[in-house]
Coordinates of C-alpha atoms in Angstrom, one line a residue:
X1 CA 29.3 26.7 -94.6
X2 CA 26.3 24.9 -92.6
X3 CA 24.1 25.5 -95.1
X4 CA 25.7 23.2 -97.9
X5 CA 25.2 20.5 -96.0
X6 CA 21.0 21.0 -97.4
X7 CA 22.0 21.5 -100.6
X8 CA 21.2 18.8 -103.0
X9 CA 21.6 18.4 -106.8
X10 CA 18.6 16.8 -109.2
X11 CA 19.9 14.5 -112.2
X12 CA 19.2 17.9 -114.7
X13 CA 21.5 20.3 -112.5
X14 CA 18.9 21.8 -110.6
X15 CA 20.1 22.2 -106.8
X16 CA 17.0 21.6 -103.8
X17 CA 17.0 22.1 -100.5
X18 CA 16.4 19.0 -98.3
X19 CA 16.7 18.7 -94.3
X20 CA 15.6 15.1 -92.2
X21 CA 13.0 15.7 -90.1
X22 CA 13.8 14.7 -86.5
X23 CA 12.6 11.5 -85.4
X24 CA 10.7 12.5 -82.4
X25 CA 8.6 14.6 -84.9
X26 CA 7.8 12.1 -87.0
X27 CA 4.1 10.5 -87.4
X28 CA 2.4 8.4 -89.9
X29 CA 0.8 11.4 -92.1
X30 CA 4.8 13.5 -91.5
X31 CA 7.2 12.8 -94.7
X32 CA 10.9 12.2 -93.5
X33 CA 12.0 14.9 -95.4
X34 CA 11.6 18.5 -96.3
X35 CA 12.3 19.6 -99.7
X36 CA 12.2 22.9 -101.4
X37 CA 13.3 23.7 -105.3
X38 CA 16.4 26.0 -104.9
X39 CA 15.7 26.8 -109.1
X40 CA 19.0 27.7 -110.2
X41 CA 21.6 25.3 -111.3
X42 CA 24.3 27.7 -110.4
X43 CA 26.1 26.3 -106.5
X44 CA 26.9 30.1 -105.1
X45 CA 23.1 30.8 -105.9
X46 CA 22.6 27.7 -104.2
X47 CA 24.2 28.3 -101.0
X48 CA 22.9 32.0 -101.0
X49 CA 18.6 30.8 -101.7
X50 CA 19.2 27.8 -99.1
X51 CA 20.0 30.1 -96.1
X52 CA 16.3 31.5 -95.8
X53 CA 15.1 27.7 -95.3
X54 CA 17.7 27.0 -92.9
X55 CA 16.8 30.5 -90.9
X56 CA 12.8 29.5 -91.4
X57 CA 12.7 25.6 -90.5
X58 CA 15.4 24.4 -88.1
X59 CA 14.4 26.9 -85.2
X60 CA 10.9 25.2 -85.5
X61 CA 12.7 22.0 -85.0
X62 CA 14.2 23.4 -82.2
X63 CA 10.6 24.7 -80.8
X64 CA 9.4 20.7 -81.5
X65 CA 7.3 21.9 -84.9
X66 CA 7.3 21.6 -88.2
X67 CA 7.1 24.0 -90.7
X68 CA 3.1 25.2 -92.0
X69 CA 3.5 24.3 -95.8
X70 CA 0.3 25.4 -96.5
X71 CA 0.9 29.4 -95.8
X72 CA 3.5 28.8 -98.3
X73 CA 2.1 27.2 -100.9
X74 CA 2.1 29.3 -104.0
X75 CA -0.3 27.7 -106.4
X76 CA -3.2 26.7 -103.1
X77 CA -3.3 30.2 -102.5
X78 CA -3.6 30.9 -106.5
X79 CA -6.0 29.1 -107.0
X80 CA -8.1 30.0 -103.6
X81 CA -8.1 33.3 -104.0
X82 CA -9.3 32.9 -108.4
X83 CA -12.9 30.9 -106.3
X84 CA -12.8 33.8 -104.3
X85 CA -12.4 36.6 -106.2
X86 CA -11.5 37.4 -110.4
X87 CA -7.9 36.7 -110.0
X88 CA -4.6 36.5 -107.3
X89 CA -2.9 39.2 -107.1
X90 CA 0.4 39.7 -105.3
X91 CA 1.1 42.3 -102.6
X92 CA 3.5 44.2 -104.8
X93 CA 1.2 44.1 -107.6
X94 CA -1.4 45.8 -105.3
X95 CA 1.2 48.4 -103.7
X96 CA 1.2 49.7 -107.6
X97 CA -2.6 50.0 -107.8
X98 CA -4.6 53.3 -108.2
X99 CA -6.7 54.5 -105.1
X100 CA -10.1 53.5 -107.4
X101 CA -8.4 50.1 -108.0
X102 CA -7.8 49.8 -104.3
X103 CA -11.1 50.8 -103.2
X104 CA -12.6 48.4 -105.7
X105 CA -10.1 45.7 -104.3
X106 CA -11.2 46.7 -100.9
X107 CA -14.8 45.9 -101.8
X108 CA -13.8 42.5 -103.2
X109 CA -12.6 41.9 -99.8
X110 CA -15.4 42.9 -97.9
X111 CA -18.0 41.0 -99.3
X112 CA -15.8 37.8 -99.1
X113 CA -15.5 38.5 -95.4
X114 CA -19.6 38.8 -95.5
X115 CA -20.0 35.1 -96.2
X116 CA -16.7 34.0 -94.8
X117 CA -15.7 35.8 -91.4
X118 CA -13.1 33.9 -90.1
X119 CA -11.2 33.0 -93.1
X120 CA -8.3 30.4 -92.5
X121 CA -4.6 31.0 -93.3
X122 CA -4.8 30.6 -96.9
X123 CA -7.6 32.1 -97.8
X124 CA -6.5 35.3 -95.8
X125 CA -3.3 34.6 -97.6
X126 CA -5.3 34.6 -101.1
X127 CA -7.7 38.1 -100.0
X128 CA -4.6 40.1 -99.1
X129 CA -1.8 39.2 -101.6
X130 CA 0.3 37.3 -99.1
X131 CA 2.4 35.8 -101.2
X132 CA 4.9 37.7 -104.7
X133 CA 4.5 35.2 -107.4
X134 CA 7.2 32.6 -107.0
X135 CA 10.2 33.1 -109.8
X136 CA 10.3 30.5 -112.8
X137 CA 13.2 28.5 -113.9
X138 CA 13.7 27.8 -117.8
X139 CA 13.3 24.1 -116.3
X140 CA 10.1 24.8 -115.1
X141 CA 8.7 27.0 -118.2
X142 CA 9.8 24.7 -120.6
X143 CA 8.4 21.5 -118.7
X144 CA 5.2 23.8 -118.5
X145 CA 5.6 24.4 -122.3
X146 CA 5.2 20.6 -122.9
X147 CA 3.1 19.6 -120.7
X148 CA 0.9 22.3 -122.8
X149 CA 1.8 21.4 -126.2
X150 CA 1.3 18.0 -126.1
X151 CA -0.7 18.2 -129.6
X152 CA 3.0 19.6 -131.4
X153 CA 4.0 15.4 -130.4
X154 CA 0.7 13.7 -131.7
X155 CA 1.7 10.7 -133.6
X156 CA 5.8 10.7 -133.2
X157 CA 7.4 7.7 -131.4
X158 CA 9.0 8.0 -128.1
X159 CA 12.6 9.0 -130.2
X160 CA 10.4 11.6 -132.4
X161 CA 9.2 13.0 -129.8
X162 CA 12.3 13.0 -126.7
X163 CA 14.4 14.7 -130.2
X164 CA 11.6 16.8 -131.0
X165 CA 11.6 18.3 -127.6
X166 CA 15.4 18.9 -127.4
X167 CA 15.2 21.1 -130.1
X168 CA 13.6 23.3 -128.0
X169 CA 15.1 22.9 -124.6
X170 CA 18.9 23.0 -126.1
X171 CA 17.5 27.1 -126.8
X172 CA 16.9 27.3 -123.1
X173 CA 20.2 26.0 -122.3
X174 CA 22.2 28.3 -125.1
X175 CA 20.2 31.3 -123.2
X176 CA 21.3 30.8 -119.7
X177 CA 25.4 29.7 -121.1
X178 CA 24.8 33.2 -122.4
X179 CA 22.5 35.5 -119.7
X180 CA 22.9 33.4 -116.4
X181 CA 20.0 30.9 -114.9
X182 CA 17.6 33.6 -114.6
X183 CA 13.7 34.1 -113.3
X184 CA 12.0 34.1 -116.5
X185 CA 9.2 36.3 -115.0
X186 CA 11.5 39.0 -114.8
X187 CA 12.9 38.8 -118.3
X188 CA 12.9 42.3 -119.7
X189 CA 13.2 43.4 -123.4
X190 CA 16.2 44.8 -122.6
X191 CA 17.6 41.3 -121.3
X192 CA 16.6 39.6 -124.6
X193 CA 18.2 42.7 -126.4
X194 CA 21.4 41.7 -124.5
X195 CA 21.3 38.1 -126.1
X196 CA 20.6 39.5 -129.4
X197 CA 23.5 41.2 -129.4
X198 CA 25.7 38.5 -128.2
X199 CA 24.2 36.3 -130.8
X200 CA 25.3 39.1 -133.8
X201 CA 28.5 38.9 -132.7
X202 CA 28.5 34.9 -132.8
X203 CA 26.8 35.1 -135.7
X204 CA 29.8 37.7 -137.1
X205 CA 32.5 35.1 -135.7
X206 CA 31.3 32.4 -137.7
X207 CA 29.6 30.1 -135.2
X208 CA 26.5 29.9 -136.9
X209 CA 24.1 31.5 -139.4
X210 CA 21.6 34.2 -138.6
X211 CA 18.9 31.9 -139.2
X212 CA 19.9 29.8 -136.4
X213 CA 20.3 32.6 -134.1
X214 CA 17.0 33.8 -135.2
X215 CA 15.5 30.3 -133.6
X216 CA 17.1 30.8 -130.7
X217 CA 15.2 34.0 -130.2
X218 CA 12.0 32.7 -131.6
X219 CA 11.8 29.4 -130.1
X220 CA 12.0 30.6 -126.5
X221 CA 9.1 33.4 -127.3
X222 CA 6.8 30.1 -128.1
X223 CA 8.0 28.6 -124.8
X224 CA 7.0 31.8 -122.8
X225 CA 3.7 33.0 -124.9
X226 CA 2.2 29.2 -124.5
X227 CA 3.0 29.0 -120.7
X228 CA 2.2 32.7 -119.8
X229 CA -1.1 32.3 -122.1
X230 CA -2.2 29.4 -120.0
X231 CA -0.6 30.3 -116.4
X232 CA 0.1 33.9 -116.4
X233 CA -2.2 36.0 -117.7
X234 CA -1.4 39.3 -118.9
X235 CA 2.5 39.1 -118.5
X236 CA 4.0 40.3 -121.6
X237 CA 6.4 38.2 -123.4
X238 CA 9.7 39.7 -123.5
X239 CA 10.7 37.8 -126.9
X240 CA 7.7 39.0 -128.8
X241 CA 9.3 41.2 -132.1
X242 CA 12.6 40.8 -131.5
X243 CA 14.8 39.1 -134.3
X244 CA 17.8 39.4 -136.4
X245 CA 17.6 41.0 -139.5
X246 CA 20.1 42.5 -141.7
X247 CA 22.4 39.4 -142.9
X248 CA 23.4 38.4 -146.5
X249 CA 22.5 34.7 -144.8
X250 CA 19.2 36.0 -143.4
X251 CA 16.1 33.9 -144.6
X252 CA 16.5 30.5 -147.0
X253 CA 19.6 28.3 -147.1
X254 CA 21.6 29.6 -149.8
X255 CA 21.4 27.0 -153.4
X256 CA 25.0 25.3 -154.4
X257 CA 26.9 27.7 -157.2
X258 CA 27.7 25.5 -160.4
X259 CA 31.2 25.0 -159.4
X260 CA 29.9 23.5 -155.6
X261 CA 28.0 21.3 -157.7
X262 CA 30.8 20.0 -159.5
X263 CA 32.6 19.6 -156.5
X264 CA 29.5 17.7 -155.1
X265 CA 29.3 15.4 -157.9
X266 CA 33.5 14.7 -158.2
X267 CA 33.6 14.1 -154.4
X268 CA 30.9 10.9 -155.0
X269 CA 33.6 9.2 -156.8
X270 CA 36.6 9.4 -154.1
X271 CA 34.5 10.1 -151.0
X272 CA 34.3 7.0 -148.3
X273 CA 30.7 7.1 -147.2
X274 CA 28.2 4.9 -147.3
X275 CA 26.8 3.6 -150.6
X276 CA 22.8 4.7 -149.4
X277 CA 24.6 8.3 -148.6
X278 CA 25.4 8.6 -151.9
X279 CA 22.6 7.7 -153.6
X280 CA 20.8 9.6 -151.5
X281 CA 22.7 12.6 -152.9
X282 CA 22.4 11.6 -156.2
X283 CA 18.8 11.3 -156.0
X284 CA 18.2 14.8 -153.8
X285 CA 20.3 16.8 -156.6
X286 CA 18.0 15.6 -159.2
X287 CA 14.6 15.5 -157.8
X288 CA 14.9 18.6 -154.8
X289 CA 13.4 15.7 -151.9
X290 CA 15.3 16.6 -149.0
X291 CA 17.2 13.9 -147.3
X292 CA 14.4 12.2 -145.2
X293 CA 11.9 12.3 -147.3
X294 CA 13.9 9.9 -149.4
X295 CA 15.3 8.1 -146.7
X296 CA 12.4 7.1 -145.4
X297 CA 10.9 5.6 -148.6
X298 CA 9.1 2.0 -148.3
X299 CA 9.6 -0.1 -151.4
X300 CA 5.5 0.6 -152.0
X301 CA 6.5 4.0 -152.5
X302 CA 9.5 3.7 -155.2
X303 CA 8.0 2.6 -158.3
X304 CA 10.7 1.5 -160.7
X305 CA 8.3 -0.1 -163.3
X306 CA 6.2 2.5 -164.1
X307 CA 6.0 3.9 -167.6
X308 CA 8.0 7.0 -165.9
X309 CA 9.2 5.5 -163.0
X310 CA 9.1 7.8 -159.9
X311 CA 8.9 8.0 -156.0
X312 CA 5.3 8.6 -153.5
X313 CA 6.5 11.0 -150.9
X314 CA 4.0 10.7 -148.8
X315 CA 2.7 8.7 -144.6
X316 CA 3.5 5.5 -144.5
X317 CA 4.6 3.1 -141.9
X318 CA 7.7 4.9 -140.9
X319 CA 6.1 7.8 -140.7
X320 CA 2.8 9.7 -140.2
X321 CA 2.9 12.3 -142.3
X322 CA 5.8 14.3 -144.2
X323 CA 6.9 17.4 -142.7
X324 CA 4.4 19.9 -142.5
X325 CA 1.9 17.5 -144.8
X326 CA -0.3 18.7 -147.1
X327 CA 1.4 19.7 -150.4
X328 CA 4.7 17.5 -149.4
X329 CA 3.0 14.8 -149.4
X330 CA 3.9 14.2 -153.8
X331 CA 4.8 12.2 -156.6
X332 CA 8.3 12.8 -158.1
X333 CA 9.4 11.4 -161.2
X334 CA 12.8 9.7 -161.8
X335 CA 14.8 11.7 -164.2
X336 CA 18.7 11.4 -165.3
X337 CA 21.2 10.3 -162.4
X338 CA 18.2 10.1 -159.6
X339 CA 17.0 6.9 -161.6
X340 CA 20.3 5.0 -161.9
X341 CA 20.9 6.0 -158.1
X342 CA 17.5 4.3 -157.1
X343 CA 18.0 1.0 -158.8
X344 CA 20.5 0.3 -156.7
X345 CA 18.1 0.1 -153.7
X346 CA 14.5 -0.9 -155.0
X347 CA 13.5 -1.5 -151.9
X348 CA 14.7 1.8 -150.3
X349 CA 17.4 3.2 -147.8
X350 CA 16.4 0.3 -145.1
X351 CA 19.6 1.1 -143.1
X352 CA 18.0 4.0 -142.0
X353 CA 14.6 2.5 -141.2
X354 CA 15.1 2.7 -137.6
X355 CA 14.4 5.1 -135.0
X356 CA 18.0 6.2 -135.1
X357 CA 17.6 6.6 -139.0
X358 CA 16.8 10.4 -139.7
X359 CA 19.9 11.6 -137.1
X360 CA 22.2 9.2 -139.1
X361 CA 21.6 10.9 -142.6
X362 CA 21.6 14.4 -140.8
X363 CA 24.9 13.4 -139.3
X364 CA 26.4 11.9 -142.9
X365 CA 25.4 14.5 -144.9
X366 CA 26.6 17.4 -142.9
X367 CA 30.0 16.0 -142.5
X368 CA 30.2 15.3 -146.4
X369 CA 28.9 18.8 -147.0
X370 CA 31.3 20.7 -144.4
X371 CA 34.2 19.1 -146.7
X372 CA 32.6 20.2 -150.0
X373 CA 31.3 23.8 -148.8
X374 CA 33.2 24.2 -145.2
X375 CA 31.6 27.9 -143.6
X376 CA 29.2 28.7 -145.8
X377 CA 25.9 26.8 -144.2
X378 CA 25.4 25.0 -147.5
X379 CA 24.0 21.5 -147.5
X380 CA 21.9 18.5 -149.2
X381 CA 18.8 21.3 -148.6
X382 CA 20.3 22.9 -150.6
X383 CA 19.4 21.0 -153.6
X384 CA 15.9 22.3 -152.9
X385 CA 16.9 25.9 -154.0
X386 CA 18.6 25.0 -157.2
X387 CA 15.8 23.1 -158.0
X388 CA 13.3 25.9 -157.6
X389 CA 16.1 28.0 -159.3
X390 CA 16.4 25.6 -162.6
X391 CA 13.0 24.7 -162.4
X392 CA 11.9 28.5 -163.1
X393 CA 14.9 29.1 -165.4
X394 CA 14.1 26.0 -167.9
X395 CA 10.5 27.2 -168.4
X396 CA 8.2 25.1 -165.5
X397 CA 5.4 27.9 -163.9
X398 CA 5.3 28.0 -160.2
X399 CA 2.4 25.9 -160.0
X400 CA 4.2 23.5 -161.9
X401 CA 7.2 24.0 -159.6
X402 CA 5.9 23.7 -156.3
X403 CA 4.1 20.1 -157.4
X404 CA 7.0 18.9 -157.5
X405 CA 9.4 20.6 -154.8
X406 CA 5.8 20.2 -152.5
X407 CA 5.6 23.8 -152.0
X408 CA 2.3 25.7 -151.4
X409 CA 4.1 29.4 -151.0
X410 CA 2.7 30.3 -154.8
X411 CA -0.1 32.8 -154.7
X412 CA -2.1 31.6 -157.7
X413 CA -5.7 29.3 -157.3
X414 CA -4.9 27.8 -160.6
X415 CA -3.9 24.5 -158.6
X416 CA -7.6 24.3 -156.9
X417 CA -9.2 23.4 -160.1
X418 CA -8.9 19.5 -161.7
X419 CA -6.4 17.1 -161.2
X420 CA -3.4 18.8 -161.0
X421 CA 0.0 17.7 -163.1
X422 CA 0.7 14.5 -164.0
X423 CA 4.1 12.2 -164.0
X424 CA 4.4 13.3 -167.3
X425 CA 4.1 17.1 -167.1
X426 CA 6.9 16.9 -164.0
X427 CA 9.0 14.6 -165.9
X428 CA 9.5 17.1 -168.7
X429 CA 9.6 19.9 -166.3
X430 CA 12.7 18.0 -164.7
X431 CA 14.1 16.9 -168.1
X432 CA 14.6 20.5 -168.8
X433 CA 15.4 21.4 -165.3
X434 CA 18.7 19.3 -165.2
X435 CA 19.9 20.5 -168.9
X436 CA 19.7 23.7 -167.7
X437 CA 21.5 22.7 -165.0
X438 CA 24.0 20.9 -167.5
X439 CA 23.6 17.7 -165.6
X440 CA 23.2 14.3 -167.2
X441 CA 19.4 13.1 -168.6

């Protein structure tokens, strides 16, 4: 077909339309090239959006003219017709309008023309609706989505913040292997009630938990409320209200049974990973830290010669704050197998002091954990749960609790007055904690 020969493909899939412009047309202000976003990653789509350029631009070769970007230029128009009147409006947009709305549109238009009679292309263009709103690719929404969320990134390196933003766009990509590369403007609730159900059945099959399904629905409904908040005002976000409900997974990663525990523990002695992975397990069953907060402690923050040794979870210079801050940032004491496991590295997990460091004990620990508790989404987080669990069980208050797991769920002011609990109080709480537990003091 003549048409693929104008078909080109961008690094991140995304096919464009490009054509030379002839040399005999060429000036010092004329680019060599013409190019046009084809927005779709899919080649059939390709071929089949290309054919309008083709049909639009080479007969004007042909005629010894070039193409009048500026009649087609989407966001000019925008943003002349939002200085000329309240807001752009396309023509279909207006075809749907009441007679009152049309005469008051009408009236818009006249008194433009009062103070402007011979309008130029675009703004005529802008007064009448020329132009539908041109679609949106998941590309474009979610590099809109960034561009307008930079604060999300404030203070992560380069490696925080490129992983920080995967997260996000891998959701994009599971939605169109699922739904097709499709106009996000023209989402429906009805299309997002399709991927639901395609996600229950994954979700039924195995392939993941409900939770994660959940984020796949709820991260792309921040994507699409931040950029039509900003950019599209008063388009309804097809995501909004829709989850997954209904699971026995639904909600909090489940804690480890006694027996998992013992299989936990027994594994340690036989299992072939890395000496700081197993202390880190060691110290995450006994104090309810998850995995990077420990990994990423500096030796200033591991004090071994304390009266009651312990650990600062808290900034520092791998890091500018803990996860969500606040309440996480804590003191933990050192109590039963968690303290033996830390002498061994008094100057912390320094193999995973690099950039590269938080992926590397996500990747270790969920390979050890698949072996120990394969298909039930159990892991080192896990810890966190039976923590809470013993914690309550053995006697500690909630208050007393969440000091030391860094929760701030608990409904109760008592923790707004004085200093808090001290090393000691959380020590004893622990103490108790891991006896219940029927793990070693």
């Amino acid at each position: 077909m003549i048409t693929q020969n104008y078909i080109h493909k961008r690094q991140n899939g995304y096919y464009y339309f490009c054509v030379n412009v002839p040399t005999r047309l060429l000036s010092s202000t004329t680019k060599r090239q013409i190019r046009r976003p084809l927005r779709t990653r899919d080649l059939a789509t390709a071929k089949k959006r290309v054919a309008a350029h083709v049909a639009e631009i080479l007969p004007l070769f042909d005629e010894d003219r070039l193409p009048d970007e500026a009649h087609i230029e989407y966001k000019r128009v925008k943003a002349v017709a939002e200085k000329l009147t309240a807001k752009y409006e396309p023509y279909t947009a207006v075809s749907e309008q009441t007679v009152d709305q049309l005469i008051e549109r009408i009236n818009e238009i006249v008194d433009v023309r009062a103070v402007m009679p011979t309008p130029n292309v675009v703004q005529t263009a802008a007064l009448v609706g020329a132009l539908e709103t041109p679609p949106l690719s998941w590309a474009e929404a979610f590099e809109k989505f960034k561009a307008l969320s930079s604060e999300k990134v404030k203070g992560k390196n380069e490696l925080q913040t490129k992983r920080f933003w995967r997260r996000y766009e891998v959701k994009t990509e599971d939605y169109i292997a699922a739904m097709g590369d499709t106009d996000v403007l023209k989402i429906t609730k009805n299309d997002v009630k399709k991927y639901r159900k395609i996600l229950k059945e994954k979700i039924d099959s195995g392939e993941f938990l409900s939770n994660e399904a959940n984020k796949k629905i709820s991260w792309l409904g921040v994507i699409l409320e931040t950029v039509f908040d900003e950019e599209y005002e008063g388009m309804e976000n097809p995501f909004a209200g829709i989850r997954i409900s209904g699971y026995e997974d639904d909600g909090k990663r489940a804690p480890l049974t006694a027996a998992e525990i013992a299989a936990v523990t027994e594994g340690l002695k036989t299992s072939g990973a890395r000496p700081e992975i197993k202390a880190l397990i060691r110290i995450g069953m006994c104090t309810g830290a998850n995995a990077k907060e420990l990994a990423l402690l500096t030796p200033a923050d591991i004090h071994l010669d304390a009266s009651d040794p312990y650990i600062s979870i808290r900034p520092n210079e791998l890091r500018g704050k803990v996860k969500r801050g606040g309440a996480r940032h804590r003191d933990v004491p050192l109590v039963g197998d968690a303290l033996a496991a830390m002498r061994e590295f008094p100057n912390g997990f320094t193999i995973f002091h690099t950039n590269e460091g938080p992926t590397q004990v996500n990747c270790a620990m969920s390979d050890y954990f698949r072996k120990i508790t394969p298909g039930k989404g159990k892991g080192f987080g896990s810890f966190r749960h039976n923590m809470a669990d013993w914690l309550r069980r053995s006697g500690a208050n909630d208050t007393l609790k969440d000091s030391i797991l860094g929760h701030t769920n608990t409904k109760s002011h008592s923790m707004h007055y004085g200093d808090g609990y001290d090393i000691e109080n959380k020590k004893e709480a622990l103490e108790k904690a891991l006896q219940y537990a029927n793990l070693p003091i």
